[in-house]
Every structure is written in structure tokens, then in C-alpha cells.
Tab-separated table of C-alpha atoms in Angstrom:
chain	number	residue	atom	x	y	z
A	1	TRP	CA	92.424	105.244	131.988
A	2	TRP	CA	94.597	106.255	134.908
A	3	PRO	CA	95.077	109.963	135.681
A	4	ILE	CA	97.675	111.629	133.445
A	5	ASP	CA	100.316	113.848	135.030
A	6	THR	CA	102.425	114.834	131.999
A	7	CYS	CA	101.830	114.828	128.263
A	8	ALA	CA	104.352	115.547	125.485
A	9	PRO	CA	104.285	115.066	121.681
A	10	LEU	CA	105.912	111.812	120.557
A	11	GLY	CA	107.341	110.714	117.222
A	12	ASN	CA	107.037	112.029	113.674
A	13	GLY	CA	103.825	110.338	112.575
A	14	HIS	CA	101.571	112.078	110.044
A	15	ILE	CA	98.240	110.344	110.740
A	16	HIS	CA	97.273	110.149	114.391
A	17	GLY	CA	98.043	112.685	117.093
A	18	THR	CA	100.505	110.927	119.420
A	19	TRP	CA	101.727	111.843	122.913
A	20	LEU	CA	103.896	110.250	125.584
A	21	VAL	CA	101.961	110.415	128.843
A	22	THR	CA	102.952	109.591	132.399
A	23	GLY	CA	100.834	108.928	135.446
A	24	GLY	CA	100.477	106.824	138.532
A	25	GLN	CA	100.749	103.576	136.577
A	26	GLY	CA	103.762	104.494	134.478
A	27	ARG	CA	104.123	105.651	130.889
A	28	GLY	CA	101.881	105.159	127.915
A	29	VAL	CA	101.406	106.308	124.324
A	30	LEU	CA	98.159	108.228	123.882
A	31	GLN	CA	96.739	108.577	120.375
A	32	GLN	CA	93.888	110.546	118.901
A	33	ILE	CA	92.650	108.406	116.014
A	34	SER	CA	92.519	110.260	112.700
A	35	THR	CA	88.978	110.053	111.377
A	36	ALA	CA	90.130	111.856	108.221
A	37	VAL	CA	92.062	108.697	107.280
A	38	PHE	CA	90.109	106.041	109.183
A	39	ARG	CA	86.469	107.000	108.724
A	40	ASP	CA	85.110	104.243	110.991
A	41	PRO	CA	87.126	104.152	114.250
A	42	ALA	CA	84.985	101.333	115.667
A	43	ALA	CA	85.737	99.086	112.674
A	44	LEU	CA	89.411	100.059	112.815
A	45	MET	CA	89.714	99.174	116.484
A	46	ALA	CA	87.869	95.883	115.983
A	47	ARG	CA	90.500	94.921	113.408
A	48	VAL	CA	93.381	96.099	115.606
A	49	ALA	CA	91.998	94.117	118.553
A	50	ALA	CA	91.681	91.013	116.344
A	51	VAL	CA	95.270	91.428	115.117
A	52	LEU	CA	96.630	91.821	118.649
A	53	ALA	CA	94.642	88.833	119.913
A	54	HIS	CA	95.938	86.670	117.080
A	55	LEU	CA	99.529	87.773	117.569
A	56	GLY	CA	99.239	87.066	121.294
A	57	ARG	CA	98.622	83.429	120.393
A	58	GLN	CA	101.535	83.294	117.929
A	59	VAL	CA	104.514	84.084	120.167
A	60	ARG	CA	106.406	81.076	118.853
A	61	HIS	CA	106.779	82.820	115.475
A	62	THR	CA	108.606	85.924	116.602
A	63	THR	CA	110.867	87.488	119.190
A	64	ILE	CA	109.599	90.947	118.214
A	65	LEU	CA	107.626	92.840	120.842
A	66	LEU	CA	104.304	94.469	120.113
A	67	PRO	CA	102.662	97.315	121.994
A	68	GLU	CA	99.534	96.437	123.963
A	69	LEU	CA	96.310	98.385	124.177
A	70	LEU	CA	95.478	99.529	127.696
A	71	PRO	CA	91.748	99.228	128.430
A	72	THR	CA	89.715	102.175	129.600
A	73	ARG	CA	88.119	102.164	133.037
A	74	ARG	CA	85.067	100.579	131.412
A	75	GLY	CA	87.218	97.854	129.880
A	76	ALA	CA	87.014	99.144	126.304
A	77	ALA	CA	89.957	99.169	123.883
A	78	TRP	CA	89.320	102.785	122.906
A	79	HIS	CA	87.309	105.807	123.974
A	80	ALA	CA	84.827	107.890	121.987
A	81	ALA	CA	84.665	111.355	123.531
A	82	ALA	CA	81.572	113.554	123.611
A	83	ASP	CA	83.208	116.008	121.187
A	84	GLY	CA	83.465	113.332	118.483
A	85	THR	CA	87.155	112.560	118.928
A	86	HIS	CA	88.422	109.000	119.413
A	87	TRP	CA	91.292	107.952	121.657
A	88	ARG	CA	93.386	104.914	122.577
A	89	LEU	CA	96.273	104.260	124.939
A	90	TRP	CA	99.178	101.897	124.231
A	91	THR	CA	101.871	100.545	126.487
A	92	TYR	CA	105.160	102.394	126.110
A	93	ILE	CA	108.108	100.250	125.004
A	94	GLY	CA	111.197	101.716	126.587
A	95	GLU	CA	114.913	101.318	125.861
A	96	ALA	CA	114.223	101.740	122.165
A	97	ARG	CA	114.230	104.344	119.418
A	98	THR	CA	112.908	104.861	115.936
A	99	LEU	CA	115.162	105.496	112.932
A	100	GLU	CA	113.943	107.735	110.126
A	101	THR	CA	116.567	106.344	107.728
A	102	LEU	CA	118.868	103.344	107.662
A	103	SER	CA	122.580	103.578	106.962
A	104	THR	CA	123.870	99.985	106.783
A	105	PRO	CA	122.878	96.710	105.101
A	106	GLU	CA	122.801	95.086	108.557
A	107	GLN	CA	120.075	97.495	109.655
A	108	ALA	CA	118.150	96.780	106.461
A	109	GLU	CA	118.425	93.036	107.038
A	110	ALA	CA	117.148	93.437	110.604
A	111	ALA	CA	114.197	95.464	109.305
A	112	GLY	CA	113.363	92.850	106.680
A	113	ARG	CA	113.570	90.052	109.232
A	114	ALA	CA	111.276	91.870	111.669
A	115	PHE	CA	108.540	92.466	109.114
A	116	GLU	CA	108.893	88.912	107.769
A	117	GLN	CA	108.428	87.522	111.275
A	118	LEU	CA	105.280	89.597	111.625
A	119	GLN	CA	103.938	88.279	108.307
A	120	ALA	CA	104.662	84.724	109.471
A	121	ALA	CA	102.813	85.301	112.745
A	122	LEU	CA	99.830	86.735	110.842
A	123	ALA	CA	99.757	83.990	108.200
A	124	ASP	CA	96.534	82.370	109.416
A	125	ALA	CA	94.856	85.443	110.896
A	126	ASN	CA	91.142	85.866	110.182
A	127	LEU	CA	90.511	89.597	109.890
A	128	PRO	CA	87.093	91.232	109.998
A	129	ALA	CA	86.001	93.253	106.966
A	130	PRO	CA	86.311	95.856	105.554
A	131	ASP	CA	89.833	96.966	104.653
A	132	PRO	CA	91.048	99.768	106.932
A	133	ILE	CA	91.465	102.185	103.969
A	134	PRO	CA	89.594	101.334	100.727
A	135	GLY	CA	92.003	100.802	97.829
A	136	PHE	CA	95.095	101.257	99.990
A	137	MET	CA	98.241	99.495	98.673
A	138	GLN	CA	96.253	98.042	95.730
A	139	LEU	CA	98.094	98.795	92.517
A	140	ASP	CA	95.072	98.387	90.235
A	141	HIS	CA	93.285	101.076	92.256
A	142	TYR	CA	96.223	103.481	91.911
A	143	LEU	CA	96.571	102.762	88.186
A	144	GLY	CA	92.887	103.562	87.744
A	145	CYS	CA	93.408	106.898	89.508
A	146	LEU	CA	96.428	107.565	87.275
A	147	ASP	CA	94.427	106.802	84.131
A	148	ALA	CA	91.672	109.176	85.232
A	149	ALA	CA	94.165	111.951	85.998
A	150	ALA	CA	96.000	111.440	82.704
A	151	ALA	CA	92.734	111.550	80.748
A	152	ALA	CA	91.743	114.788	82.473
A	153	ALA	CA	95.111	116.475	81.945
A	154	ALA	CA	94.951	119.225	79.326
A	155	MET	CA	98.528	118.902	78.088
A	156	PRO	CA	100.981	116.576	79.878
A	157	SER	CA	104.561	117.805	79.930
A	158	SER	CA	107.294	115.888	78.102
A	159	ARG	CA	108.531	114.545	81.450
A	160	GLU	CA	105.021	113.368	82.361
A	161	ARG	CA	104.603	111.671	78.984
A	162	LYS	CA	107.925	109.881	79.450
A	163	LEU	CA	106.902	108.656	82.909
A	164	LEU	CA	103.529	107.459	81.611
A	165	ARG	CA	105.199	105.522	78.790
A	166	GLY	CA	107.477	103.826	81.313
A	167	ILE	CA	104.534	102.864	83.516
A	168	HIS	CA	102.433	101.548	80.646
A	169	ALA	CA	105.342	99.498	79.289
A	170	ARG	CA	105.458	97.563	82.574
A	171	ARG	CA	101.754	97.543	83.322
A	172	ASP	CA	101.487	93.786	82.963
A	173	LEU	CA	103.534	93.427	86.164
A	174	ALA	CA	100.573	94.723	88.160
A	175	GLY	CA	98.721	91.455	87.591
A	176	SER	CA	101.636	89.408	88.884
A	177	PHE	CA	101.315	90.907	92.357
A	178	SER	CA	97.560	91.489	92.588
A	179	GLN	CA	96.648	88.386	94.571
A	180	ARG	CA	95.584	88.997	98.160
A	181	GLU	CA	96.635	85.611	99.501
A	182	GLN	CA	98.104	86.505	102.889
A	183	VAL	CA	98.029	89.044	105.685
A	184	ILE	CA	100.548	91.872	105.478
A	185	HIS	CA	101.559	94.792	107.681
A	186	GLY	CA	100.550	97.342	105.062
A	187	ASP	CA	102.893	100.181	106.090
A	188	CYS	CA	106.456	98.840	106.070
A	189	LYS	CA	108.373	102.018	106.776
A	190	VAL	CA	111.550	101.787	108.807
A	191	ASN	CA	110.198	104.271	111.339
A	192	ASN	CA	107.493	101.755	112.219
A	193	LEU	CA	110.224	99.718	113.910
A	194	LEU	CA	111.757	100.295	117.329
A	195	PHE	CA	115.484	99.562	117.438
A	196	ALA	CA	117.059	98.773	120.806
A	197	HIS	CA	119.104	101.519	122.431
A	198	GLY	CA	122.812	100.806	122.049
A	199	SER	CA	122.257	98.625	118.983
A	200	THR	CA	121.819	99.477	115.323
A	201	THR	CA	120.623	96.022	114.308
A	202	GLU	CA	118.343	94.733	117.097
A	203	VAL	CA	114.665	95.402	116.419
A	204	ARG	CA	112.650	95.406	119.637
A	205	ALA	CA	109.156	96.097	118.336
A	206	VAL	CA	106.940	96.580	115.286
A	207	LEU	CA	104.538	99.516	115.470
A	208	ASP	CA	101.432	100.743	113.648
A	209	LEU	CA	99.089	97.808	113.099
A	210	ASP	CA	96.250	99.937	111.716
A	211	THR	CA	96.863	98.935	108.098
A	212	VAL	CA	97.197	95.169	108.626
A	213	MET	CA	95.141	93.574	105.849
A	214	ARG	CA	95.106	90.866	103.229
A	215	GLY	CA	97.485	91.460	100.341
A	216	HIS	CA	100.614	90.198	98.611
A	217	TRP	CA	103.954	89.908	100.400
A	218	ALA	CA	105.512	92.018	97.643
A	219	TRP	CA	103.422	95.041	98.686
A	220	ASP	CA	105.199	95.048	102.037
A	221	ALA	CA	108.547	94.234	100.431
A	222	GLY	CA	108.327	97.086	97.935
A	223	ASP	CA	107.379	99.622	100.582
A	224	LEU	CA	110.232	98.478	102.815
A	225	VAL	CA	112.766	98.644	99.959
A	226	ARG	CA	111.632	102.200	99.195
A	227	SER	CA	111.936	103.176	102.853
A	228	ALA	CA	115.222	101.389	103.569
A	229	ALA	CA	117.201	101.740	100.339
A	230	ALA	CA	115.999	104.835	98.473
A	231	GLY	CA	117.154	108.306	99.445
A	232	PRO	CA	118.290	111.721	98.260
A	233	ASN	CA	121.675	110.285	97.282
A	234	GLY	CA	120.229	107.547	95.106
A	235	PHE	CA	119.392	103.889	95.594
A	236	ALA	CA	121.607	101.831	97.935
A	237	LEU	CA	122.023	98.352	96.474
A	238	ASP	CA	123.675	97.044	99.641
A	239	ARG	CA	120.664	98.025	101.756
A	240	PHE	CA	118.342	96.536	99.134
A	241	ALA	CA	120.266	93.244	99.411
A	242	GLY	CA	119.987	93.467	103.202
A	243	VAL	CA	116.197	93.823	103.008
A	244	VAL	CA	116.003	90.783	100.715
A	245	ARG	CA	118.128	88.690	103.087
A	246	GLY	CA	115.909	89.661	105.993
A	247	LEU	CA	112.686	88.896	104.160
A	248	ARG	CA	114.052	85.510	103.087
A	249	ALA	CA	115.322	84.607	106.569
A	250	SER	CA	112.732	81.880	107.122
A	251	ALA	CA	112.738	80.645	103.502
A	252	ARG	CA	108.962	81.297	103.537
A	253	ILE	CA	109.286	83.985	100.878
A	254	ASP	CA	110.884	83.269	97.526
A	255	ALA	CA	112.147	86.601	96.239
A	256	GLY	CA	114.379	85.068	93.597
A	257	PRO	CA	118.151	85.522	93.422
A	258	GLU	CA	119.601	88.650	95.025
């Protein structure tokens, strides 16, 4: 890449190391890929490159910007260093900010619309195998882990027994959303959106394409509802309704009555 003059930590991500860098060709977002989470960086970057290439051909579906990967001097999408670390450099999208929490139903609707547009643009994407993180977002996998933990527990507390009864009573719902019929974002947190400066409802960009995979639209919807509507003060029904309106903006998703 081009020579870097300044480097400063960026964002509140928990997976990759991320820095805002500046140099002779402007600003970029430098990331050290977490091999603790993504064990095969080459496979990860092949999927990310395929996602970006597909989205580049689907501009008619969305007005949402996406960051671009800047090639290394050898023309590669990422760099494997001699010390075993793995790096990539993204374009920096300016005049925007991330929000850790949402405060209005209008923001929630904008978030739902942005992720729905991304799902629409990815509808016919052909992604290389395997999944970026085995078992990730797959409820049957998590229920299996829960069963194993419950069986190994010496004496569950009364609160734990109550929670387990509630889960088992609704276990049949897992089958209703197990189909992997479409491509989803896979990490629909509100801080994976960039909102325009000076606006609380204009989404400029969708970030973090590492977990794009085949799944069910409800996996994205549930994660977004948790991120947008749940909080320390309880569950905000108005923000939940905003998410639903955003996800249903194109009438491609039938979420039922609000």
C-alpha cells in the first residue's frame, strides 16, 4: 500500500484491530484480521472479495455505500506478513459516524431499510464455501451447545431451570427459521452502519461484510431488533416497529402485521 504517515485507533469493534491511517493518497481504514475468530484468512478474503464484486454489479438495488478494498502494491486484496499476521486496507468513508445505540423509531426504520437493501442486493449472490464461522447464527447449533451445557451442569439454579423451561417450550420455533434460503449480512448491529453527519436518519454505508453467508432473513431481523430496540431501560416497541417498517420497505419480506 502507500506509505502511512499517521495511524490512530478507530471504532469500538471487538474482532479485528482497526486503525484510521493517512498518507500520500488520503485516508484509509487498516485492519489486522483476527485469526482467533476467522481461522482461514485466505478463505475469508475470498468470500469478502466475492461479496464486494457482486455488490458492485447490483448498484440498482441500493443507494447505500460500501467500503472498497484497496489493493496492495502487488495487486492483492490483503497482505500476509512474515510474522503470521494478516492485514487489509479499506477506503475511508467520510462525513459519517457510527451510533452505538438508537434513540428514535425513525433511526430504527433507516437501519432496517439499509440492511434490507443489502439483502436485496445479495439475493442472487453465489458465495464460495465454507461459512466464515462454523455454526455462527445457526440456532440448532446453539441449542445443541445449550443442551450439552445443561447436561453437564451439576445443579442448575432455579433461575436457570426457569429459563430452560421457557426455551424448551418454544423450541419448535427453531425449525420455522432454520432454512438457509438467501444471503444475509450476518451481523446486523446498528454500529455496523454509518449515519451521515448532520442527520440521524440517513444511512450512508453498511460495514463489516465478513459474516455475509446463506441464512434466513429472520436471523438478520432478530439481531437488528436486539441491537436497535433492546436496552438497559427495557424493550422499545416504537423502535421495534421502526425496524419492521424498514425491513418491509420493499415488500420483499413478509414479517406479518406490526
